[in-house]
Amino acid sequence: MTVLDLRNVSIDFPTSKGVVHAVTDVSLSVGKGRRVGFIGESGSGKTTTALSAMRMLASPGFVAGGEILLNSLEKPNLLDLSDDDMRQVRLSRISYIPQGAMNSLNPVMRIAHQIWDGIVAHEGALPQGDLQSRSDAALAGVGLDPEVVGDLYPHELSGGMKQRVCIAIGVCLNPDLIIADEPTSALDVITQRHVMQTLRDVQSEIGAGLILIGHDMGLMAQSVDEIAVLKKGQLVEFGPVRQIIERPEHPYTKELISSVPLVGGKSFLEPAGEETATGFRSENGEPLLELRQVSKHYGAVTALHPMNFTLDGEVPKIISIVGQSGSGKSTLGSLMLGFNAPSTGEVRFKGRDINRQSGAEALSFRKEVQAVFQDPYACFNPFYRVNHALKYPFERFGLSEGPDHTQTAMVEACRAVGLAPETVLGRYPHQLSGGQRQRLIVARALMLSPKLLIADEPVSMVDASLRATILKNIHDLKDRHGISILYITHDLATAFHVSDYVMVLYKGHIVEAGPPKDVIGDPEHAYTQLLIASIPWPDLDRDWGSSKDARQGLEALDRLDGHETIMRGNIPGFELVQG
Amino acid sequence: MGRIPLSYLTNRVFTLFLTVFVAATLIWIIPRLSPIDPIDVMLGRMAAGGGTIENSEAILQQLRESFGLDQPLIVQYFLYIVNSFTLDFGLSTASFPTPVSSMIGYALPWTLGLMFISLIITFVIGNLLGALMVWEHTPRLWKVAIPAAMVFTSIPPILSGLLLMYVFSTQLRWLPLSGPYGLNVEPGWTFAFINSVLYHGFLPAMSIVVVTFGFWALGMRGLMITVQGEDYTTLAKAKGLKPRYILYRYMIRNAILPQITAFALKIGLLVAGQVLVERIFAYPGMGKLLYDAILTQDYPVIQGVSFVIILMTAIAVFLVDLIYPLIDPRIRHGG
């Protein structure tokens, strides 16, 4: 029996430049208790298709054709319902778990109240005691302590807890269908596994259908029964998960599967070319970057425990720093960039403490150490054309020999990161895709011919299919331009492929360090092992563990005290010293 | 939330006093940079009234003493600060020898009444209209009418006052033309008097409301657009909540927060009154007092009024600091 049928659904967005066909002729069904994954890159229409079943399309979008049938209704066609009848359908029959777990809850209302108002909107005013027991049951169902969490405000919860509250809200009225829109995209792998398995458990318990929207083929493989692949608003492939993963027919599906970087899998990097550029030549025997007893406290909280390492930079290296959110990896990044002063110790660049430099030294440090950040949307000033971001530092650092030279340099930098200069230069940031913007940020850094690049989660906000390309660009910087790179990430698979050395950070300690094939390929520390086990693989025969495993894994972590670093071997040019 | 830590409270009270002290000092210094001697001005006024004056030197000396101007500057300053904090602003030079504090004491209730009521009306109407400009369920007619009503915001209050006077007093004869209350009632806590005050206050309040609601409406509109795009608003809709409930509990409730800070700042400023509005409606408030004092170079009154304005602003900000955690749980009183 099917819960939801989409029949030849088309969705149009009339704009001043004509009608945009966001979704064209999509037909599929979601069975009772079945999980269906909608996969595709951003703009493929996967969220739009799902939201049409909620009748919550963003203005001015509308369903231009077809039928959306919710079979539990007397008159199943949702498009025929009045606005108030549709409002009644939301949450009680079809519930929605939003993408941005961070901001999905009303910041000025207690958690329990946000469950109650949903119940009251559908069942009328209930006695306080009934509401209390309903919200307690809902919170307990997703593994949260109702006594504590119900009285808290959203800002007092972690991201994973907020997302589980959203799941609790979504299932509190036992809907026929749950639509989960990338419910774990903002979470790290360990939390992701926990949240995803909670969702799977409550969904099978109430027997609802589930539509899971996402772009990660690995997560899909581990979570759903059927997969619908969407591209440019069209359903290009739909079938059981095993068939899609193991015998994909459409080239786009194949591309999606192959773009997932795997630990130990085939490398997405091309073999290193002949042109290995020379790195940094030290003039006084001092290494490029050195951390001496560097630590950072925020009040009583220690974000980073004392750390010592030396990167000589002579042969360029990529050093990965991996860990989940809150592990201190971004703190480490900002210390190395000199944005934050360490609480103890020194960050030394070419033998000078970067927090005690003269003006001229600071300027040259800024030129030689470049950064790529996580959010390619927030990195550009929206009022300037992108040329400004490329041109301004280049001219200010005195590298330009005139307008023509600047132009040539910009064109070359764009080509170096695989962008066609004529399609990106002279445009405004909002006219470019996230992937294009992130590559421009890499191009901008490249124009200044730095010696060191600090890349903080450079690909976590771009589509999976583009991640490989951008990482390839960054990897090329090492080989072709002799730049040493510190790659900060939570993604072990990419760290496995691009880096020469990996440091695993947990609660401000380095718990395991060494060449990636040892640390990630064959982890020894319990934390590293949990990280690896939490990665969803696009391989159905590989077990992702149960929700019990996920919870136990998290609890086991709390008991760990990782003061000793497990050293897994050294590489020339980089030396980590036990803190 | 919970109880306010004592350290936070003492910190805020200290800041409150410091602000008022610094401002009071500036108020004292600035007139003393002016080359005009208020005693000369008084004398000139007397001379204009009564021809020649005998013993003018002695009178001048006497006056200087009564204003404390014969003391060294540092003593004058010290006395001024002590007196200011006990709300003693000395004697008016223009209406000598009326104490400034009694003049302010008379004018302040009128202004507070008029301005506070019009501020609250403006705040409610402005924010509601601003919210309705954004809300998706607002009737279409309203969506057209509200921006059109913003035209009033660009009219200076004096013109809107005159316009309202013309329509409601002169033509329709619904409301009185000017004055704080009717000539036929005795001031006091009687029904007739309060009724008369409300009746007379309606027009000046209206003229302030029509020109200032746009400030709140436009601010609220911007805030509402942000809130409308927030994920919690989307989730509220997905929860099947009633549109009106979403508007009040999710959208306005969050969008209003910065407006409340602005409200506190306005409370301080409203003591200064809408000078011109009070003027054209012959309303005996602080605005009119200040206006007259400037015209007659009545420094003690100017200083006194300025001090009261600063005191009100500082107290309003202090109160908002204290109540903010009650309205926004993300804000906490730091130690």
XYZ file of N, CA and C in Angstrom, chain B residues 28 65-90:
81
model
N 27.217 71.452 32.207
C 27.716 72.595 32.985
C 28.780 73.362 32.209
N 25.581 86.705 43.675
C 25.637 85.899 44.895
C 24.498 84.885 44.933
N 23.286 85.366 44.579
C 22.157 84.450 44.686
C 22.279 83.308 43.677
N 22.990 83.530 42.575
C 23.217 82.424 41.632
C 24.514 81.681 41.917
N 25.244 82.152 42.918
C 26.506 81.496 43.262
C 27.608 81.787 42.281
N 27.446 82.837 41.452
C 28.443 83.096 40.423
C 29.676 83.799 40.979
N 29.622 84.209 42.245
C 30.787 84.864 42.845
C 31.787 83.850 43.367
N 31.394 82.596 43.412
C 32.284 81.545 43.913
C 33.321 81.165 42.852
N 34.448 80.579 43.287
C 35.400 80.070 42.289
C 34.728 78.981 41.461
N 35.196 78.804 40.217
C 34.566 77.861 39.286
C 34.437 76.463 39.880
N 35.514 76.015 40.554
C 35.506 74.642 41.049
C 34.418 74.447 42.101
N 34.200 75.498 42.918
C 33.143 75.430 43.927
C 31.779 75.437 43.244
N 31.654 76.312 42.228
C 30.408 76.354 41.467
C 30.075 74.967 40.906
N 31.115 74.351 40.329
C 30.917 73.041 39.710
C 30.489 72.011 40.747
N 31.189 72.025 41.879
C 30.903 71.047 42.923
C 29.464 71.222 43.440
N 29.096 72.479 43.683
C 27.739 72.743 44.153
C 26.708 72.285 43.130
N 27.042 72.570 41.844
C 26.127 72.210 40.759
C 25.877 70.703 40.736
N 26.976 69.924 40.857
C 26.831 68.469 40.797
C 25.983 67.976 41.974
N 26.312 68.475 43.176
C 25.563 68.036 44.358
C 24.087 68.401 44.208
N 23.855 69.649 43.798
C 22.471 70.109 43.655
C 21.722 69.325 42.588
N 22.429 69.057 41.464
C 21.761 68.352 40.371
C 21.265 66.992 40.826
N 22.129 66.288 41.593
C 21.726 64.953 42.001
C 20.609 64.982 43.049
N 20.404 66.179 43.657
C 19.230 66.287 44.528
C 18.100 67.002 43.794
N 18.231 67.083 42.476
C 17.232 67.696 41.600
C 16.967 69.170 41.941
N 17.994 69.853 42.447
C 17.871 71.288 42.696
C 18.680 71.990 41.617
N 17.979 72.632 40.689
C 18.685 73.256 39.561
C 18.794 74.769 39.716
N 18.510 75.282 40.917
C 18.658 76.711 41.131
C 17.424 77.490 40.685
